[in-house]
């Protein structure tokens, strides 16, 4: 009889322990699921803000207000300020996120064959193609630098880095192509790139081969062979 009672007590304790363990595991799982959902929600909110920022700042300029930004993104101002300290930080983040894709659009990939001369001309061919699109507004990084006029602004620093990357890419190809003065050629190519982008974006110039013809003249003068 005593043995039966002990067995029953042990069984109850074991059942209680299993139930407690199961409950704890369930609670932990729920907490983990809730945390993942919260992280996903924050990522989604951030993505919507950055998408809206990229669209509005490129189309309407950096003076766009916080209310318009949040309305377009479909998020509250409170949510925005939980993710970013200011609108300036949103602009900087949107430009930073855009940089790799913009570079990929302009530059031939590492798997693409071509001489340094052809790789430089490729960039300007892409500008000419992009310039005919109805939504083309020029180079987004140049636009930010011109509008902000503040080299210490977080978005200006991002934009300046993107522009320096392109200049370095031009210099690298100029060196590989045997240009007499690679740094000078890189600066000249940046002038053509920014000038062509700005004038086409402002709809006061139709590139249509003009940019590539100008760059061809520069490459010939710099001694970069065909």
PDB file of C-alpha atoms in Angstrom:
ATOM      1  CA  UNK A   1       0.000   0.000   0.000  1.00  0.00           C
ATOM      2  CA  UNK A   2       2.773   2.430   0.953  1.00  0.00           C
ATOM      3  CA  UNK A   3       4.688   1.474  -2.163  1.00  0.00           C
ATOM      4  CA  UNK A   4       1.632   2.213  -4.326  1.00  0.00           C
ATOM      5  CA  UNK A   5       1.188   5.594  -2.634  1.00  0.00           C
ATOM      6  CA  UNK A   6       4.851   6.475  -3.209  1.00  0.00           C
ATOM      7  CA  UNK A   7       4.584   5.461  -6.863  1.00  0.00           C
ATOM      8  CA  UNK A   8       1.508   7.624  -7.255  1.00  0.00           C
ATOM      9  CA  UNK A   9       3.268  10.582  -5.635  1.00  0.00           C
ATOM     10  CA  UNK A  10       6.300  10.104  -7.865  1.00  0.00           C
ATOM     11  CA  UNK A  11       4.100   9.886 -10.948  1.00  0.00           C
ATOM     12  CA  UNK A  12       2.277  13.091  -9.990  1.00  0.00           C
ATOM     13  CA  UNK A  13       5.579  14.909  -9.371  1.00  0.00           C
ATOM     14  CA  UNK A  14       6.887  13.716 -12.735  1.00  0.00           C
ATOM     15  CA  UNK A  15       3.694  14.822 -14.487  1.00  0.00           C
ATOM     16  CA  UNK A  16       3.830  18.212 -12.781  1.00  0.00           C
ATOM     17  CA  UNK A  17       7.494  18.626 -13.722  1.00  0.00           C
ATOM     18  CA  UNK A  18       6.781  17.710 -17.358  1.00  0.00           C
ATOM     19  CA  UNK A  19       3.859  20.134 -17.468  1.00  0.00           C
ATOM     20  CA  UNK A  20       6.036  22.896 -16.013  1.00  0.00           C
ATOM     21  CA  UNK A  21       8.799  22.173 -18.513  1.00  0.00           C
ATOM     22  CA  UNK A  22       6.318  22.154 -21.388  1.00  0.00           C
ATOM     23  CA  UNK A  23       4.799  25.421 -20.198  1.00  0.00           C
ATOM     24  CA  UNK A  24       8.228  27.066 -19.947  1.00  0.00           C
ATOM     25  CA  UNK A  25       9.162  25.836 -23.416  1.00  0.00           C
ATOM     26  CA  UNK A  26       5.879  27.148 -24.783  1.00  0.00           C
ATOM     27  CA  UNK A  27       6.429  30.520 -23.121  1.00  0.00           C
ATOM     28  CA  UNK A  28       9.980  30.720 -24.475  1.00  0.00           C
ATOM     29  CA  UNK A  29       8.768  29.798 -27.966  1.00  0.00           C
ATOM     30  CA  UNK A  30       6.045  32.444 -27.827  1.00  0.00           C
ATOM     31  CA  UNK A  31       8.539  35.078 -26.667  1.00  0.00           C
ATOM     32  CA  UNK A  32      10.913  34.109 -29.476  1.00  0.00           C
ATOM     33  CA  UNK A  33       8.101  34.280 -32.044  1.00  0.00           C
ATOM     34  CA  UNK A  34       6.987  37.675 -30.740  1.00  0.00           C
ATOM     35  CA  UNK A  35      10.574  38.956 -30.866  1.00  0.00           C
ATOM     36  CA  UNK A  36      10.983  37.740 -34.448  1.00  0.00           C
ATOM     37  CA  UNK A  37       7.681  39.354 -35.439  1.00  0.00           C
ATOM     38  CA  UNK A  38       8.775  42.638 -33.843  1.00  0.00           C
ATOM     39  CA  UNK A  39      12.102  42.523 -35.689  1.00  0.00           C
ATOM     40  CA  UNK A  40      10.332  41.798 -38.994  1.00  0.00           C
ATOM     41  CA  UNK A  41       7.910  44.647 -38.404  1.00  0.00           C
ATOM     42  CA  UNK A  42      10.760  47.069 -37.708  1.00  0.00           C
ATOM     43  CA  UNK A  43      12.594  45.925 -40.830  1.00  0.00           C
ATOM     44  CA  UNK A  44       9.441  46.388 -42.884  1.00  0.00           C
ATOM     45  CA  UNK A  45       8.892  49.885 -41.468  1.00  0.00           C
ATOM     46  CA  UNK A  46      12.506  50.786 -42.173  1.00  0.00           C
ATOM     47  CA  UNK A  47      12.312  49.478 -45.732  1.00  0.00           C
ATOM     48  CA  UNK A  48       9.155  51.460 -46.416  1.00  0.00           C
ATOM     49  CA  UNK A  49      10.769  54.624 -45.081  1.00  0.00           C
ATOM     50  CA  UNK A  50      13.909  54.175 -47.146  1.00  0.00           C
ATOM     51  CA  UNK A  51      11.920  53.338 -50.282  1.00  0.00           C
ATOM     52  CA  UNK A  52       9.786  56.453 -49.823  1.00  0.00           C
ATOM     53  CA  UNK A  53      12.855  58.581 -49.088  1.00  0.00           C
ATOM     54  CA  UNK A  54      14.647  57.393 -52.217  1.00  0.00           C
ATOM     55  CA  UNK A  55      11.610  58.202 -54.357  1.00  0.00           C
ATOM     56  CA  UNK A  56      10.734  61.570 -52.817  1.00  0.00           C
ATOM     57  CA  UNK A  57      14.217  62.968 -52.397  1.00  0.00           C
ATOM     58  CA  UNK A  58      15.146  62.048 -55.963  1.00  0.00           C
ATOM     59  CA  UNK A  59      11.948  63.420 -57.456  1.00  0.00           C
ATOM     60  CA  UNK A  60      11.225  66.430 -55.242  1.00  0.00           C
ATOM     61  CA  UNK A  61      14.539  67.248 -53.567  1.00  0.00           C
ATOM     62  CA  UNK A  62      15.908  67.042 -50.043  1.00  0.00           C
ATOM     63  CA  UNK A  63      13.608  69.748 -48.678  1.00  0.00           C
ATOM     64  CA  UNK A  64      10.689  67.310 -48.513  1.00  0.00           C
ATOM     65  CA  UNK A  65       9.091  67.358 -45.061  1.00  0.00           C
ATOM     66  CA  UNK A  66       8.836  64.608 -42.462  1.00  0.00           C
ATOM     67  CA  UNK A  67       5.044  64.477 -42.735  1.00  0.00           C
ATOM     68  CA  UNK A  68       5.137  63.909 -46.491  1.00  0.00           C
ATOM     69  CA  UNK A  69       7.830  61.279 -46.049  1.00  0.00           C
ATOM     70  CA  UNK A  70       5.895  59.370 -43.389  1.00  0.00           C
ATOM     71  CA  UNK A  71       2.622  59.681 -45.304  1.00  0.00           C
ATOM     72  CA  UNK A  72       4.195  58.214 -48.430  1.00  0.00           C
ATOM     73  CA  UNK A  73       5.849  55.427 -46.442  1.00  0.00           C
ATOM     74  CA  UNK A  74       2.654  54.703 -44.533  1.00  0.00           C
ATOM     75  CA  UNK A  75       4.335  54.946 -41.129  1.00  0.00           C
ATOM     76  CA  UNK A  76       3.887  57.262 -38.155  1.00  0.00           C
ATOM     77  CA  UNK A  77       6.397  59.936 -37.219  1.00  0.00           C
ATOM     78  CA  UNK A  78       6.872  58.152 -33.926  1.00  0.00           C
ATOM     79  CA  UNK A  79       7.904  54.988 -35.781  1.00  0.00           C
ATOM     80  CA  UNK A  80      10.327  56.973 -37.913  1.00  0.00           C
ATOM     81  CA  UNK A  81      12.014  58.550 -34.901  1.00  0.00           C
ATOM     82  CA  UNK A  82      12.299  55.152 -33.242  1.00  0.00           C
ATOM     83  CA  UNK A  83      14.436  54.047 -36.182  1.00  0.00           C
ATOM     84  CA  UNK A  84      16.235  57.263 -37.135  1.00  0.00           C
ATOM     85  CA  UNK A  85      17.319  60.304 -35.147  1.00  0.00           C
ATOM     86  CA  UNK A  86      16.245  62.736 -37.866  1.00  0.00           C
ATOM     87  CA  UNK A  87      15.139  63.159 -41.459  1.00  0.00           C
ATOM     88  CA  UNK A  88      18.794  63.795 -42.303  1.00  0.00           C
ATOM     89  CA  UNK A  89      19.644  60.284 -41.136  1.00  0.00           C
ATOM     90  CA  UNK A  90      16.838  58.854 -43.289  1.00  0.00           C
ATOM     91  CA  UNK A  91      18.220  60.653 -46.338  1.00  0.00           C
ATOM     92  CA  UNK A  92      21.740  59.413 -45.621  1.00  0.00           C
ATOM     93  CA  UNK A  93      20.534  55.833 -45.142  1.00  0.00           C
ATOM     94  CA  UNK A  94      18.484  55.917 -48.341  1.00  0.00           C
ATOM     95  CA  UNK A  95      21.492  57.127 -50.356  1.00  0.00           C
ATOM     96  CA  UNK A  96      23.757  54.535 -48.757  1.00  0.00           C
ATOM     97  CA  UNK A  97      21.320  51.753 -49.624  1.00  0.00           C
ATOM     98  CA  UNK A  98      21.042  53.033 -53.188  1.00  0.00           C
ATOM     99  CA  UNK A  99      24.793  53.230 -53.861  1.00  0.00           C
ATOM    100  CA  UNK A 100      25.552  49.553 -54.677  1.00  0.00           C
ATOM    101  CA  UNK A 101      22.671  49.249 -57.132  1.00  0.00           C
ATOM    102  CA  UNK A 102      23.552  52.543 -58.784  1.00  0.00           C
ATOM    103  CA  UNK A 103      27.164  51.428 -59.207  1.00  0.00           C
ATOM    104  CA  UNK A 104      26.059  48.085 -60.642  1.00  0.00           C
ATOM    105  CA  UNK A 105      23.917  49.920 -63.208  1.00  0.00           C
ATOM    106  CA  UNK A 106      26.832  52.043 -64.370  1.00  0.00           C
ATOM    107  CA  UNK A 107      29.827  49.752 -64.309  1.00  0.00           C
ATOM    108  CA  UNK A 108      30.378  46.585 -66.344  1.00  0.00           C
ATOM    109  CA  UNK A 109      30.586  43.490 -64.159  1.00  0.00           C
ATOM    110  CA  UNK A 110      33.867  41.695 -63.464  1.00  0.00           C
ATOM    111  CA  UNK A 111      32.793  38.906 -65.789  1.00  0.00           C
ATOM    112  CA  UNK A 112      32.287  41.321 -68.694  1.00  0.00           C
ATOM    113  CA  UNK A 113      35.174  41.417 -71.136  1.00  0.00           C
ATOM    114  CA  UNK A 114      36.482  44.652 -72.533  1.00  0.00           C
ATOM    115  CA  UNK A 115      39.470  46.938 -72.662  1.00  0.00           C
ATOM    116  CA  UNK A 116      39.847  49.780 -70.131  1.00  0.00           C
ATOM    117  CA  UNK A 117      38.706  52.172 -72.854  1.00  0.00           C
ATOM    118  CA  UNK A 118      35.574  50.118 -73.488  1.00  0.00           C
ATOM    119  CA  UNK A 119      34.840  49.865 -69.767  1.00  0.00           C
ATOM    120  CA  UNK A 120      35.034  53.647 -69.389  1.00  0.00           C
ATOM    121  CA  UNK A 121      32.818  54.229 -72.410  1.00  0.00           C
ATOM    122  CA  UNK A 122      30.329  51.692 -71.025  1.00  0.00           C
ATOM    123  CA  UNK A 123      29.608  54.003 -68.081  1.00  0.00           C
ATOM    124  CA  UNK A 124      28.633  56.860 -70.359  1.00  0.00           C
ATOM    125  CA  UNK A 125      26.571  54.600 -72.574  1.00  0.00           C
ATOM    126  CA  UNK A 126      24.539  53.703 -69.478  1.00  0.00           C
ATOM    127  CA  UNK A 127      24.066  57.384 -68.631  1.00  0.00           C
ATOM    128  CA  UNK A 128      22.796  58.048 -72.155  1.00  0.00           C
ATOM    129  CA  UNK A 129      20.357  55.133 -71.906  1.00  0.00           C
ATOM    130  CA  UNK A 130      19.098  56.209 -68.491  1.00  0.00           C
ATOM    131  CA  UNK A 131      18.708  59.846 -69.517  1.00  0.00           C
ATOM    132  CA  UNK A 132      15.786  59.116 -71.858  1.00  0.00           C
ATOM    133  CA  UNK A 133      13.616  57.641 -69.095  1.00  0.00           C
ATOM    134  CA  UNK A 134      10.729  59.928 -68.037  1.00  0.00           C
ATOM    135  CA  UNK A 135      11.724  59.699 -64.362  1.00  0.00           C
ATOM    136  CA  UNK A 136      15.400  60.516 -64.913  1.00  0.00           C
ATOM    137  CA  UNK A 137      16.574  63.375 -62.684  1.00  0.00           C
ATOM    138  CA  UNK A 138      20.325  63.039 -63.044  1.00  0.00           C
ATOM    139  CA  UNK A 139      22.796  61.594 -60.546  1.00  0.00           C
ATOM    140  CA  UNK A 140      21.135  61.300 -57.098  1.00  0.00           C
ATOM    141  CA  UNK A 141      24.441  61.758 -55.284  1.00  0.00           C
ATOM    142  CA  UNK A 142      25.384  64.910 -57.164  1.00  0.00           C
ATOM    143  CA  UNK A 143      21.870  66.257 -56.568  1.00  0.00           C
ATOM    144  CA  UNK A 144      22.211  65.702 -52.814  1.00  0.00           C
ATOM    145  CA  UNK A 145      25.587  67.452 -52.692  1.00  0.00           C
ATOM    146  CA  UNK A 146      24.331  70.433 -54.685  1.00  0.00           C
ATOM    147  CA  UNK A 147      21.127  70.832 -52.680  1.00  0.00           C
ATOM    148  CA  UNK A 148      22.591  70.342 -49.228  1.00  0.00           C
ATOM    149  CA  UNK A 149      25.697  72.521 -49.699  1.00  0.00           C
ATOM    150  CA  UNK A 150      27.042  71.127 -46.426  1.00  0.00           C
ATOM    151  CA  UNK A 151      29.952  68.671 -46.620  1.00  0.00           C
ATOM    152  CA  UNK A 152      29.404  67.666 -42.987  1.00  0.00           C
ATOM    153  CA  UNK A 153      25.779  66.669 -43.499  1.00  0.00           C
ATOM    154  CA  UNK A 154      25.458  62.861 -43.087  1.00  0.00           C
ATOM    155  CA  UNK A 155      23.876  62.526 -46.539  1.00  0.00           C
ATOM    156  CA  UNK A 156      26.637  64.682 -48.075  1.00  0.00           C
ATOM    157  CA  UNK A 157      29.261  62.350 -46.662  1.00  0.00           C
ATOM    158  CA  UNK A 158      27.493  59.331 -48.176  1.00  0.00           C
ATOM    159  CA  UNK A 159      27.122  61.107 -51.534  1.00  0.00           C
ATOM    160  CA  UNK A 160      30.752  62.253 -51.551  1.00  0.00           C
ATOM    161  CA  UNK A 161      31.894  58.681 -50.909  1.00  0.00           C
ATOM    162  CA  UNK A 162      29.815  57.437 -53.837  1.00  0.00           C
ATOM    163  CA  UNK A 163      31.260  60.101 -56.140  1.00  0.00           C
ATOM    164  CA  UNK A 164      34.805  59.333 -54.989  1.00  0.00           C
ATOM    165  CA  UNK A 165      34.204  55.655 -55.711  1.00  0.00           C
ATOM    166  CA  UNK A 166      33.326  56.481 -59.327  1.00  0.00           C
ATOM    167  CA  UNK A 167      36.350  58.748 -59.702  1.00  0.00           C
ATOM    168  CA  UNK A 168      38.607  56.004 -58.329  1.00  0.00           C
ATOM    169  CA  UNK A 169      37.062  53.530 -60.768  1.00  0.00           C
ATOM    170  CA  UNK A 170      37.802  55.898 -63.660  1.00  0.00           C
ATOM    171  CA  UNK A 171      41.381  56.350 -62.458  1.00  0.00           C
ATOM    172  CA  UNK A 172      41.912  52.590 -62.182  1.00  0.00           C
ATOM    173  CA  UNK A 173      40.747  52.027 -65.749  1.00  0.00           C
ATOM    174  CA  UNK A 174      42.797  55.002 -66.938  1.00  0.00           C
ATOM    175  CA  UNK A 175      45.922  53.494 -65.370  1.00  0.00           C
ATOM    176  CA  UNK A 176      45.181  50.073 -66.849  1.00  0.00           C
ATOM    177  CA  UNK A 177      44.645  51.692 -70.224  1.00  0.00           C
ATOM    178  CA  UNK A 178      48.008  53.473 -70.131  1.00  0.00           C
ATOM    179  CA  UNK A 179      46.699  57.055 -69.885  1.00  0.00           C
ATOM    180  CA  UNK A 180      49.501  59.599 -69.654  1.00  0.00           C
ATOM    181  CA  UNK A 181      47.898  61.310 -66.648  1.00  0.00           C
ATOM    182  CA  UNK A 182      45.357  58.945 -65.066  1.00  0.00           C
ATOM    183  CA  UNK A 183      44.333  61.325 -62.273  1.00  0.00           C
ATOM    184  CA  UNK A 184      43.715  64.194 -64.688  1.00  0.00           C
ATOM    185  CA  UNK A 185      41.702  61.940 -66.992  1.00  0.00           C
ATOM    186  CA  UNK A 186      39.625  60.695 -64.050  1.00  0.00           C
ATOM    187  CA  UNK A 187      38.797  64.293 -63.078  1.00  0.00           C
ATOM    188  CA  UNK A 188      37.871  65.135 -66.670  1.00  0.00           C
ATOM    189  CA  UNK A 189      35.620  62.083 -66.897  1.00  0.00           C
ATOM    190  CA  UNK A 190      33.861  63.130 -63.672  1.00  0.00           C
ATOM    191  CA  UNK A 191      33.216  66.579 -65.151  1.00  0.00           C
ATOM    192  CA  UNK A 192      31.630  65.009 -68.224  1.00  0.00           C
ATOM    193  CA  UNK A 193      29.656  62.531 -66.118  1.00  0.00           C
ATOM    194  CA  UNK A 194      28.261  65.142 -63.724  1.00  0.00           C
ATOM    195  CA  UNK A 195      27.653  67.725 -66.434  1.00  0.00           C
ATOM    196  CA  UNK A 196      25.880  65.264 -68.709  1.00  0.00           C
ATOM    197  CA  UNK A 197      23.792  63.870 -65.830  1.00  0.00           C
ATOM    198  CA  UNK A 198      22.768  67.303 -64.569  1.00  0.00           C
ATOM    199  CA  UNK A 199      21.887  68.757 -67.961  1.00  0.00           C
ATOM    200  CA  UNK A 200      19.970  65.665 -69.053  1.00  0.00           C
ATOM    201  CA  UNK A 201      18.194  65.501 -65.694  1.00  0.00           C
ATOM    202  CA  UNK A 202      17.156  69.137 -66.023  1.00  0.00           C
ATOM    203  CA  UNK A 203      15.847  68.400 -69.555  1.00  0.00           C
ATOM    204  CA  UNK A 204      18.048  71.064 -71.122  1.00  0.00           C
ATOM    205  CA  UNK A 205      20.205  68.612 -73.041  1.00  0.00           C
ATOM    206  CA  UNK A 206      19.596  65.443 -75.027  1.00  0.00           C
ATOM    207  CA  UNK A 207      22.680  63.273 -74.717  1.00  0.00           C
ATOM    208  CA  UNK A 208      22.066  60.881 -77.635  1.00  0.00           C
ATOM    209  CA  UNK A 209      25.719  59.964 -78.170  1.00  0.00           C
ATOM    210  CA  UNK A 210      27.068  63.339 -77.042  1.00  0.00           C
ATOM    211  CA  UNK A 211      28.584  62.068 -73.788  1.00  0.00           C
ATOM    212  CA  UNK A 212      30.317  59.080 -75.379  1.00  0.00           C
ATOM    213  CA  UNK A 213      31.638  61.245 -78.227  1.00  0.00           C
ATOM    214  CA  UNK A 214      33.075  63.719 -75.719  1.00  0.00           C
ATOM    215  CA  UNK A 215      34.682  60.928 -73.673  1.00  0.00           C
ATOM    216  CA  UNK A 216      36.125  59.366 -76.837  1.00  0.00           C
ATOM    217  CA  UNK A 217      37.918  62.642 -77.545  1.00  0.00           C
ATOM    218  CA  UNK A 218      39.285  62.726 -73.992  1.00  0.00           C
ATOM    219  CA  UNK A 219      40.490  59.116 -74.199  1.00  0.00           C
ATOM    220  CA  UNK A 220      42.239  59.790 -77.501  1.00  0.00           C
ATOM    221  CA  UNK A 221      43.942  62.866 -76.075  1.00  0.00           C
ATOM    222  CA  UNK A 222      45.016  60.935 -72.960  1.00  0.00           C
ATOM    223  CA  UNK A 223      46.624  58.193 -75.055  1.00  0.00           C
ATOM    224  CA  UNK A 224      44.228  55.381 -74.098  1.00  0.00           C
ATOM    225  CA  UNK A 225      44.296  52.918 -77.015  1.00  0.00           C
ATOM    226  CA  UNK A 226      41.251  51.409 -78.692  1.00  0.00           C
TER     227      UNK A 226
END
